[in-house]
Amino acid sequence: MIAIMSGVTLAATALPGCSSQPDTSSQPKPAAAVQSSPPASPPATATKVETTQKETIELDTLIMNASVLKDIRSKVKSNNAAEFQAAISQLRREADAALKTGPFSVVNKQSTPPSGNKHDYMSMAPYWWPDPAKPDGKPYIQKDGQTNPERGTNKYDATSLGNMASSVETLALAYYLTGNEPYGERAAKLLRTWFLDAETKMNPNMNFGQSVPGRTDGRKEGVLDSRHFLTTSDAVALLAGSPNWSQNDTAAYKSWVKEYVGWLKVNKLALEEKAAKNNHGTWYDAIYTGLMIFSGDKDAAAAYLRETLPKRVAGQIQPDGSMPLEMSRTRSFHYPVFNLEAFSMLAIYGSKVGFDAWNYATTDGKSIHQAYQFLVPYFNGKPWEREQIKAENESEFASYLREAAVVYKDKTYAEAADKTLGASKNSSRTNFIAPKPNLQ
């Protein structure tokens, strides 16, 4: 029986990357535990005088709800945000800590990719371990659901990418809501270091993601690591108007994203990931579609979404809402949730391009809605009796539960969000992304 952990403040979607059996169960290590440098400015505090942001710039976030964020920021500026005070205070604490993180760069890893170019990202598949029967442990063998800590070392880039994205989201969100310029300044520094500066930037490919020692230098599953670019893209949107992040910076970042989208469109590994029948295929769609929207190609994103989402729903979700390919895993509750997260992202994109994916259903009743109907009772206490080798913290899914509660007008979804957030339901940044709905 699964024990669903709760009470952890929702952080960015910056998690250690995943293999064909992705590990998304834990947050990145505290950034202080990896390479860091002094912050560009002293830590901001709640008493620090805030700067004035440009109010005329339109907020164009990808996943976060722009209208909700604008409303909350307005309330914060007018000292009328009492219901968000606990979350604001927690966000400030996290942002003050993030001021001390990084900067992070792919060139700082201890090993060199097979290309000989340290600007190429490199990670190791999490569920692969040295073979004890071999003197050098190679080729590695698979242990589904059991994460090899080697992946998280500075031999690879996965931890740095996760921590960079998490820190950038925290800082950019705190900057947007409070106007505290040191937050924006540090977020800009982290983004430029990872994506823009010639000496430190990552090349826009995942050629060496999810490698397995003794087996392959890179796998299709490495595409999944790049879901962090959805987080950094929302951060870029939140920084618009900051004197420390210019329109030229945004243009350069979008150019990088377009190059990566080009890689996703034609690279052999990427196309193999697109063809995956499980959550990897859904996540490919979420990454590819989202980054196309962010970079300005909304028509192509809309066409792709209309073509592919019906096939994903038909191939992965049963009429009762179950997901057999995900539920056959050793983490059989986590993986349907992880897959539904990607489906929910696609539904959010659909609302931006005129396609109602939230309410799409096949002729035999397969739908995103039915997947929620299947899973929500287990968030609300129904025992999960399939194999689940460890307790899971699914608090990151709370924002999607609240989004779905509004779409489907079902208060049990909102109750499920509160249960998975636990003691942090008032202080979690979920309250900025998807405030608790008022459903009768």
Short mmCIF file of C-alpha atoms in Angstrom, two decimals:
data_model
loop_
_atom_site.label_atom_id
_atom_site.label_comp_id
_atom_site.label_asym_id
_atom_site.label_seq_id
_atom_site.Cartn_x
_atom_site.Cartn_y
_atom_site.Cartn_z
CA MET A 1 0.00 0.00 0.00
CA ILE A 2 1.37 3.39 -0.96
CA ALA A 3 2.03 6.15 1.52
CA ILE A 4 1.68 9.51 -0.24
CA MET A 5 3.92 12.00 1.51
CA SER A 6 2.75 15.57 2.01
CA GLY A 7 3.70 18.77 3.74
CA VAL A 8 6.55 19.83 1.44
CA THR A 9 6.41 23.26 -0.15
CA LEU A 10 5.93 22.96 -3.89
CA ALA A 11 9.16 23.76 -5.68
CA ALA A 12 9.97 24.19 -9.33
CA THR A 13 9.59 21.30 -11.68
CA ALA A 14 13.34 21.06 -11.42
CA LEU A 15 13.98 17.47 -10.47
CA PRO A 16 16.81 15.09 -11.21
CA GLY A 17 16.22 13.91 -14.79
CA CYS A 18 14.83 10.58 -15.73
CA SER A 19 15.65 7.56 -17.83
CA SER A 20 13.15 5.32 -19.55
CA GLN A 21 12.19 4.80 -15.95
CA PRO A 22 12.52 8.43 -14.88
CA ASP A 23 13.26 9.34 -11.27
CA THR A 24 11.14 12.28 -10.25
CA SER A 25 10.69 11.53 -6.61
CA SER A 26 13.06 14.02 -5.01
CA GLN A 27 13.95 17.66 -5.27
CA PRO A 28 17.43 18.70 -6.39
CA LYS A 29 20.08 18.80 -3.73
CA PRO A 30 20.31 22.17 -2.01
CA ALA A 31 22.28 24.42 -4.30
CA ALA A 32 24.74 25.10 -1.53
CA ALA A 33 25.84 21.50 -1.91
CA VAL A 34 26.97 22.07 -5.47
CA GLN A 35 29.18 24.66 -7.08
CA SER A 36 28.33 28.17 -5.96
CA SER A 37 29.64 31.71 -5.96
CA PRO A 38 28.80 34.80 -3.91
CA PRO A 39 25.56 36.54 -4.88
CA ALA A 40 25.78 39.61 -7.05
CA SER A 41 23.91 41.60 -4.39
CA PRO A 42 23.27 41.18 -0.66
CA PRO A 43 20.34 38.93 0.20
CA ALA A 44 17.01 40.70 0.00
CA THR A 45 14.75 40.80 3.02
CA ALA A 46 11.12 41.60 3.63
CA THR A 47 12.06 45.10 4.74
CA LYS A 48 14.17 45.95 1.70
CA VAL A 49 12.88 48.80 -0.46
CA GLU A 50 11.42 47.33 -3.63
CA THR A 51 12.04 48.65 -7.12
CA THR A 52 9.36 49.67 -9.59
CA GLN A 53 8.69 47.28 -12.46
CA LYS A 54 7.41 48.26 -15.88
CA GLU A 55 3.65 47.77 -15.77
CA THR A 56 3.07 47.97 -19.53
CA ILE A 57 4.84 44.71 -20.39
CA GLU A 58 2.44 41.84 -20.98
CA LEU A 59 3.18 38.72 -18.93
CA ASP A 60 3.39 35.78 -21.32
CA THR A 61 4.06 32.71 -19.20
CA LEU A 62 3.92 29.20 -20.59
CA ILE A 63 2.68 27.06 -17.69
CA MET A 64 2.05 29.51 -14.87
CA ASN A 65 -1.28 31.36 -14.99
CA ALA A 66 -0.44 34.91 -16.06
CA SER A 67 -3.77 36.45 -15.03
CA VAL A 68 -3.53 34.89 -11.57
CA LEU A 69 0.02 36.12 -11.09
CA LYS A 70 -0.84 39.64 -12.22
CA ASP A 71 -3.74 39.77 -9.79
CA ILE A 72 -1.60 38.54 -6.89
CA ARG A 73 1.16 41.03 -7.68
CA SER A 74 -1.37 43.84 -7.70
CA LYS A 75 -2.63 42.73 -4.30
CA VAL A 76 0.92 42.53 -2.93
CA LYS A 77 1.72 46.06 -4.12
CA SER A 78 -1.46 47.44 -2.55
CA ASN A 79 -0.87 45.57 0.73
CA ASN A 80 -4.06 43.63 0.13
CA ALA A 81 -2.66 40.11 -0.06
CA ALA A 82 -3.23 38.76 3.44
CA GLU A 83 -4.33 35.37 2.10
CA PHE A 84 -0.97 34.99 0.37
CA GLN A 85 1.21 36.25 3.21
CA ALA A 86 2.47 32.83 4.31
CA ALA A 87 3.33 31.91 0.73
CA ILE A 88 5.05 35.27 0.11
CA SER A 89 7.14 34.89 3.26
CA GLN A 90 8.16 31.36 2.28
CA LEU A 91 9.00 32.45 -1.26
CA ARG A 92 11.19 35.25 0.07
CA ARG A 93 13.08 32.81 2.28
CA GLU A 94 13.66 30.51 -0.66
CA ALA A 95 14.68 33.40 -2.91
CA ASP A 96 17.12 34.74 -0.32
CA ALA A 97 18.73 31.30 -0.24
CA ALA A 98 18.75 31.12 -4.05
CA LEU A 99 20.72 34.39 -4.19
CA LYS A 100 23.68 32.35 -2.97
CA THR A 101 23.43 29.60 -5.58
CA GLY A 102 25.42 29.07 -8.76
CA PRO A 103 26.11 30.17 -11.29
CA PHE A 104 25.79 26.75 -12.88
CA SER A 105 27.35 25.68 -16.18
CA VAL A 106 27.81 22.53 -18.23
CA VAL A 107 31.50 23.36 -18.63
CA ASN A 108 32.08 22.82 -14.90
CA LYS A 109 31.40 19.07 -14.87
CA GLN A 110 34.39 16.87 -14.08
CA SER A 111 34.06 14.63 -17.13
CA THR A 112 34.12 15.41 -20.85
CA PRO A 113 31.37 14.24 -23.24
CA PRO A 114 32.28 11.85 -26.07
CA SER A 115 32.17 14.82 -28.44
CA GLY A 116 35.13 16.33 -26.61
CA ASN A 117 33.09 19.50 -26.07
CA LYS A 118 32.20 20.35 -22.48
CA HIS A 119 29.44 22.64 -23.73
CA ASP A 120 27.47 19.49 -24.55
CA TYR A 121 25.11 18.40 -21.78
CA MET A 122 25.76 14.94 -20.33
CA SER A 123 23.79 12.90 -17.81
CA MET A 124 23.48 9.29 -16.69
CA ALA A 125 20.30 7.24 -16.58
CA PRO A 126 19.19 7.05 -12.94
CA TYR A 127 18.13 3.41 -12.67
CA TRP A 128 21.32 1.81 -13.98
CA TRP A 129 23.99 0.37 -11.68
CA PRO A 130 27.42 -1.26 -11.96
CA ASP A 131 27.20 -5.02 -12.58
CA PRO A 132 28.81 -6.63 -9.47
CA ALA A 133 29.79 -9.62 -11.61
CA LYS A 134 32.08 -7.45 -13.79
CA PRO A 135 35.45 -6.09 -12.59
CA ASP A 136 34.71 -2.61 -13.93
CA GLY A 137 30.96 -2.90 -13.43
CA LYS A 138 30.28 -2.52 -17.17
CA PRO A 139 27.96 -2.76 -18.86
CA TYR A 140 25.66 -1.35 -16.18
CA ILE A 141 22.48 -3.24 -15.29
CA GLN A 142 19.01 -1.87 -14.68
CA LYS A 143 17.17 -1.70 -11.34
CA ASP A 144 13.79 -0.11 -11.99
CA GLY A 145 12.90 2.63 -9.53
CA GLN A 146 16.23 2.50 -7.67
CA THR A 147 18.27 5.63 -8.30
CA ASN A 148 22.03 5.31 -8.62
CA PRO A 149 23.57 8.30 -6.73
CA GLU A 150 26.29 8.47 -9.37
CA ARG A 151 23.84 10.37 -11.56
CA GLY A 152 23.77 13.25 -9.09
CA THR A 153 27.53 13.75 -8.90
CA ASN A 154 29.39 16.58 -10.62
CA LYS A 155 30.68 14.09 -13.15
CA TYR A 156 27.40 14.85 -14.92
CA ASP A 157 25.15 17.87 -15.55
CA ALA A 158 21.77 16.66 -14.29
CA THR A 159 22.04 18.11 -10.79
CA SER A 160 23.36 21.43 -12.05
CA LEU A 161 20.53 21.71 -14.58
CA GLY A 162 17.90 20.88 -11.97
CA ASN A 163 19.30 23.31 -9.41
CA MET A 164 19.72 26.06 -11.99
CA ALA A 165 16.10 25.76 -13.11
CA SER A 166 14.79 25.59 -9.55
CA SER A 167 16.81 28.64 -8.46
CA VAL A 168 15.85 30.63 -11.54
CA GLU A 169 12.15 29.93 -11.06
CA THR A 170 12.30 30.88 -7.39
CA LEU A 171 14.18 34.09 -8.03
CA ALA A 172 12.12 35.16 -11.04
CA LEU A 173 8.82 34.47 -9.30
CA ALA A 174 9.96 36.35 -6.20
CA TYR A 175 11.13 39.23 -8.37
CA TYR A 176 7.84 39.40 -10.25
CA LEU A 177 5.68 39.38 -7.13
CA THR A 178 7.79 41.65 -4.91
CA GLY A 179 9.73 43.85 -7.35
CA ASN A 180 12.88 43.16 -5.36
CA GLU A 181 15.60 43.77 -7.93
CA PRO A 182 18.39 41.59 -6.46
CA TYR A 183 16.17 38.59 -7.18
CA GLY A 184 15.86 39.56 -10.83
CA GLU A 185 19.54 40.33 -11.06
CA ARG A 186 20.57 36.91 -9.81
CA ALA A 187 18.03 35.07 -11.95
CA ALA A 188 19.38 36.90 -15.00
CA LYS A 189 22.93 35.93 -14.07
CA LEU A 190 22.02 32.25 -13.79
CA LEU A 191 20.15 32.27 -17.10
CA ARG A 192 22.94 34.01 -18.99
CA THR A 193 25.54 31.63 -17.61
CA TRP A 194 23.65 28.49 -18.63
CA PHE A 195 22.17 29.63 -21.95
CA LEU A 196 23.85 32.75 -23.35
CA ASP A 197 27.48 33.42 -22.33
CA ALA A 198 29.90 32.02 -24.91
CA GLU A 199 32.32 30.68 -22.30
CA THR A 200 29.74 28.78 -20.27
CA LYS A 201 26.57 28.15 -22.28
CA MET A 202 25.08 24.75 -23.04
CA ASN A 203 24.88 23.61 -26.65
CA PRO A 204 21.20 23.15 -27.62
CA ASN A 205 21.13 19.36 -27.79
CA MET A 206 20.66 16.30 -25.60
CA ASN A 207 22.98 14.01 -27.53
CA PHE A 208 24.55 12.63 -24.36
CA GLY A 209 21.58 12.63 -22.00
CA GLN A 210 20.64 9.52 -20.03
CA SER A 211 23.83 7.65 -20.95
CA VAL A 212 24.52 4.17 -19.56
CA PRO A 213 28.19 3.27 -18.89
CA GLY A 214 29.28 0.37 -21.04
CA ARG A 215 26.13 0.49 -23.14
CA THR A 216 25.54 3.84 -24.85
CA ASP A 217 26.80 7.43 -24.80
CA GLY A 218 23.30 8.86 -25.05
CA ARG A 219 19.70 7.66 -25.14
CA LYS A 220 16.35 8.93 -26.35
CA GLU A 221 15.29 9.26 -22.73
CA GLY A 222 17.73 12.16 -22.33
CA VAL A 223 15.08 14.38 -23.90
CA LEU A 224 13.19 14.15 -20.62
CA ASP A 225 15.93 16.08 -18.83
CA SER A 226 15.04 19.08 -20.97
CA ARG A 227 11.64 19.54 -19.34
CA HIS A 228 13.54 22.01 -17.13
CA PHE A 229 13.59 24.39 -20.11
CA LEU A 230 9.85 24.87 -19.61
CA THR A 231 10.64 26.18 -16.13
CA THR A 232 13.38 28.53 -17.33
CA SER A 233 11.14 29.82 -20.12
CA ASP A 234 8.48 30.87 -17.61
CA ALA A 235 11.24 32.53 -15.58
CA VAL A 236 12.30 34.55 -18.63
CA ALA A 237 8.71 35.75 -19.01
CA LEU A 238 8.61 36.78 -15.34
CA LEU A 239 11.79 38.82 -15.75
CA ALA A 240 10.40 41.01 -18.53
CA GLY A 241 10.79 44.62 -17.45
CA SER A 242 13.71 44.04 -15.14
CA PRO A 243 16.63 46.41 -15.85
CA ASN A 244 18.88 43.37 -15.41
CA TRP A 245 17.22 41.33 -18.18
CA SER A 246 16.89 43.15 -21.48
CA GLN A 247 14.81 42.53 -24.58
CA ASN A 248 18.04 41.46 -26.25
CA ASP A 249 18.50 38.85 -23.53
CA THR A 250 15.01 37.52 -24.16
CA ALA A 251 15.64 37.43 -27.90
CA ALA A 252 18.92 35.55 -27.39
CA TYR A 253 17.25 33.05 -25.07
CA LYS A 254 14.41 32.48 -27.55
CA SER A 255 16.99 31.94 -30.28
CA TRP A 256 18.59 29.23 -28.13
CA VAL A 257 15.19 27.64 -27.55
CA LYS A 258 14.45 27.67 -31.29
CA GLU A 259 17.72 25.87 -31.95
CA TYR A 260 16.79 23.24 -29.38
CA VAL A 261 13.31 22.86 -30.91
CA GLY A 262 15.06 22.28 -34.22
CA TRP A 263 17.09 19.52 -32.61
CA LEU A 264 13.92 17.96 -31.17
CA LYS A 265 12.32 18.03 -34.60
CA VAL A 266 14.96 16.11 -36.54
CA ASN A 267 17.44 14.35 -34.25
CA LYS A 268 17.29 10.54 -34.27
CA LEU A 269 17.26 10.21 -30.47
CA ALA A 270 14.57 12.88 -30.17
CA LEU A 271 12.36 11.20 -32.75
CA GLU A 272 12.76 7.87 -30.95
CA GLU A 273 11.57 9.60 -27.79
CA LYS A 274 8.62 11.04 -29.69
CA ALA A 275 7.69 7.48 -30.71
CA ALA A 276 7.70 6.21 -27.10
CA LYS A 277 4.37 4.71 -26.06
CA ASN A 278 4.62 5.61 -22.36
CA ASN A 279 5.12 8.86 -20.42
CA HIS A 280 8.25 9.63 -22.44
CA GLY A 281 6.17 10.23 -25.54
CA THR A 282 3.78 12.48 -23.62
CA TRP A 283 6.67 14.44 -22.15
CA TYR A 284 8.25 14.83 -25.59
CA ASP A 285 4.99 16.43 -26.71
CA ALA A 286 4.87 18.66 -23.63
CA ILE A 287 8.43 19.86 -24.14
CA TYR A 288 8.23 20.26 -27.91
CA THR A 289 4.84 21.96 -27.97
CA GLY A 290 5.58 24.22 -25.02
CA LEU A 291 8.88 25.44 -26.39
CA MET A 292 7.33 26.08 -29.81
CA ILE A 293 4.67 28.24 -28.15
CA PHE A 294 7.27 30.09 -26.10
CA SER A 295 9.46 30.81 -29.11
CA GLY A 296 6.51 32.25 -31.02
CA ASP A 297 5.46 29.42 -33.35
CA LYS A 298 1.93 29.05 -31.99
CA ASP A 299 0.35 27.92 -35.26
CA ALA A 300 2.75 24.99 -35.59
CA ALA A 301 2.25 24.16 -31.90
CA ALA A 302 -1.53 24.17 -32.33
CA ALA A 303 -1.32 21.90 -35.36
CA TYR A 304 1.01 19.49 -33.60
CA LEU A 305 -1.19 19.39 -30.49
CA ARG A 306 -4.34 18.71 -32.47
CA GLU A 307 -2.61 15.89 -34.33
CA THR A 308 -0.81 14.15 -31.47
CA LEU A 309 -2.85 14.57 -28.29
CA PRO A 310 -5.76 12.37 -29.46
CA LYS A 311 -3.26 9.61 -30.28
CA ARG A 312 -1.56 9.92 -26.88
CA VAL A 313 -4.89 9.75 -25.05
CA ALA A 314 -6.05 6.77 -27.09
CA GLY A 315 -2.77 4.92 -26.64
CA GLN A 316 -2.09 5.53 -22.96
CA ILE A 317 -5.33 6.07 -21.05
CA GLN A 318 -7.96 3.36 -20.64
CA PRO A 319 -11.72 4.11 -20.53
CA ASP A 320 -11.62 3.78 -16.73
CA GLY A 321 -8.74 6.29 -16.55
CA SER A 322 -5.99 3.82 -15.70
CA MET A 323 -2.62 3.84 -17.46
CA PRO A 324 -1.35 0.26 -17.79
CA LEU A 325 2.15 1.09 -19.03
CA GLU A 326 2.78 3.38 -16.06
CA MET A 327 1.07 1.17 -13.50
CA SER A 328 3.22 -1.83 -14.40
CA ARG A 329 6.25 -0.09 -12.90
CA THR A 330 7.83 -0.52 -9.47
CA ARG A 331 6.59 3.01 -8.71
CA SER A 332 3.14 2.29 -10.01
CA PHE A 333 1.39 5.28 -8.43
CA HIS A 334 4.05 7.85 -9.21
CA TYR A 335 4.26 7.18 -12.93
CA PRO A 336 0.58 7.68 -13.83
CA VAL A 337 0.74 10.96 -11.88
CA PHE A 338 3.92 11.93 -13.73
CA ASN A 339 2.29 11.11 -17.06
CA LEU A 340 -0.87 13.04 -16.15
CA GLU A 341 1.32 16.05 -15.32
CA ALA A 342 2.52 16.09 -18.93
CA PHE A 343 -1.03 15.63 -20.22
CA SER A 344 -2.12 18.55 -18.04
CA MET A 345 0.61 20.74 -19.48
CA LEU A 346 -0.66 19.89 -22.94
CA ALA A 347 -4.17 20.86 -21.86
CA ILE A 348 -2.86 24.21 -20.60
CA TYR A 349 -1.15 24.77 -23.94
CA GLY A 350 -4.38 23.87 -25.69
CA SER A 351 -6.17 26.70 -23.88
CA LYS A 352 -3.59 29.07 -25.40
CA VAL A 353 -4.03 27.86 -28.98
CA GLY A 354 -7.75 27.14 -29.19
CA PHE A 355 -7.86 23.39 -28.54
CA ASP A 356 -9.86 22.10 -25.56
CA ALA A 357 -7.66 19.18 -24.54
CA TRP A 358 -9.08 19.21 -21.01
CA ASN A 359 -12.42 17.97 -22.36
CA TYR A 360 -11.25 15.93 -25.33
CA ALA A 361 -12.43 12.30 -25.26
CA THR A 362 -12.17 9.38 -27.63
CA THR A 363 -15.32 7.65 -28.83
CA ASP A 364 -14.77 4.92 -26.23
CA GLY A 365 -14.41 7.38 -23.35
CA LYS A 366 -10.64 7.76 -22.94
CA SER A 367 -9.74 11.25 -21.69
CA ILE A 368 -7.58 13.38 -19.44
CA HIS A 369 -10.67 13.92 -17.31
CA GLN A 370 -11.09 10.19 -16.82
CA ALA A 371 -7.43 9.88 -15.79
CA TYR A 372 -8.07 12.43 -13.03
CA GLN A 373 -11.21 10.57 -12.01
CA PHE A 374 -9.16 7.42 -11.64
CA LEU A 375 -6.29 8.94 -9.61
CA VAL A 376 -7.94 11.54 -7.38
CA PRO A 377 -9.55 9.02 -4.97
CA TYR A 378 -6.07 7.70 -4.15
CA PHE A 379 -4.88 11.20 -3.27
CA ASN A 380 -7.91 11.41 -0.99
CA GLY A 381 -7.18 8.26 0.98
CA LYS A 382 -8.21 5.25 -1.08
CA PRO A 383 -5.53 2.56 -0.59
CA TRP A 384 -3.23 1.95 -3.55
CA GLU A 385 -2.62 -1.79 -3.69
CA ARG A 386 -0.20 -2.10 -6.59
CA GLU A 387 3.58 -2.29 -6.28
CA GLN A 388 5.12 0.93 -4.97
CA ILE A 389 8.67 0.45 -3.72
CA LYS A 390 8.91 3.74 -1.83
CA ALA A 391 6.77 6.51 -0.43
CA GLU A 392 6.28 9.42 -2.80
CA ASN A 393 5.98 13.15 -2.37
CA GLU A 394 3.54 14.23 -5.07
CA SER A 395 3.09 17.82 -3.83
CA GLU A 396 4.29 19.17 -7.18
CA PHE A 397 1.10 17.85 -8.72
CA ALA A 398 -1.07 19.99 -6.44
CA SER A 399 -1.26 22.91 -8.86
CA TYR A 400 -2.63 20.63 -11.58
CA LEU A 401 -5.17 19.15 -9.19
CA ARG A 402 -6.40 22.68 -8.49
CA GLU A 403 -6.44 23.60 -12.18
CA ALA A 404 -8.47 20.48 -12.90
CA ALA A 405 -10.79 21.24 -9.98
CA VAL A 406 -11.72 24.51 -11.68
CA VAL A 407 -12.02 23.00 -15.16
CA TYR A 408 -14.15 20.07 -14.04
CA LYS A 409 -15.89 21.89 -11.17
CA ASP A 410 -15.04 19.09 -8.74
CA LYS A 411 -14.13 20.00 -5.16
CA THR A 412 -12.66 16.54 -4.49
CA TYR A 413 -9.76 17.52 -6.75
CA ALA A 414 -9.10 20.60 -4.62
CA GLU A 415 -9.31 18.44 -1.50
CA ALA A 416 -6.73 16.12 -3.04
CA ALA A 417 -4.42 19.10 -3.62
CA ASP A 418 -4.72 20.15 0.01
CA LYS A 419 -4.01 16.63 1.20
CA THR A 420 -0.83 16.26 -0.84
CA LEU A 421 0.38 19.72 0.24
CA GLY A 422 -0.33 18.92 3.88
CA ALA A 423 1.04 21.46 6.35
CA SER A 424 2.41 23.61 3.53
CA LYS A 425 -0.93 24.25 1.85
CA ASN A 426 -0.88 27.92 2.90
CA SER A 427 2.84 28.57 2.36
CA SER A 428 3.32 26.64 -0.88
CA ARG A 429 3.93 28.48 -4.14
CA THR A 430 1.07 26.41 -5.49
CA ASN A 431 -1.01 29.31 -4.16
CA PHE A 432 0.58 31.62 -6.75
CA ILE A 433 0.23 29.20 -9.64
CA ALA A 434 -3.23 27.85 -8.79
CA PRO A 435 -4.89 29.43 -5.74
CA LYS A 436 -7.32 27.28 -3.82
CA PRO A 437 -10.61 27.39 -5.76
CA ASN A 438 -13.89 28.32 -4.14
CA LEU A 439 -16.07 25.37 -5.10
CA GLN A 440 -19.34 24.57 -3.38
#
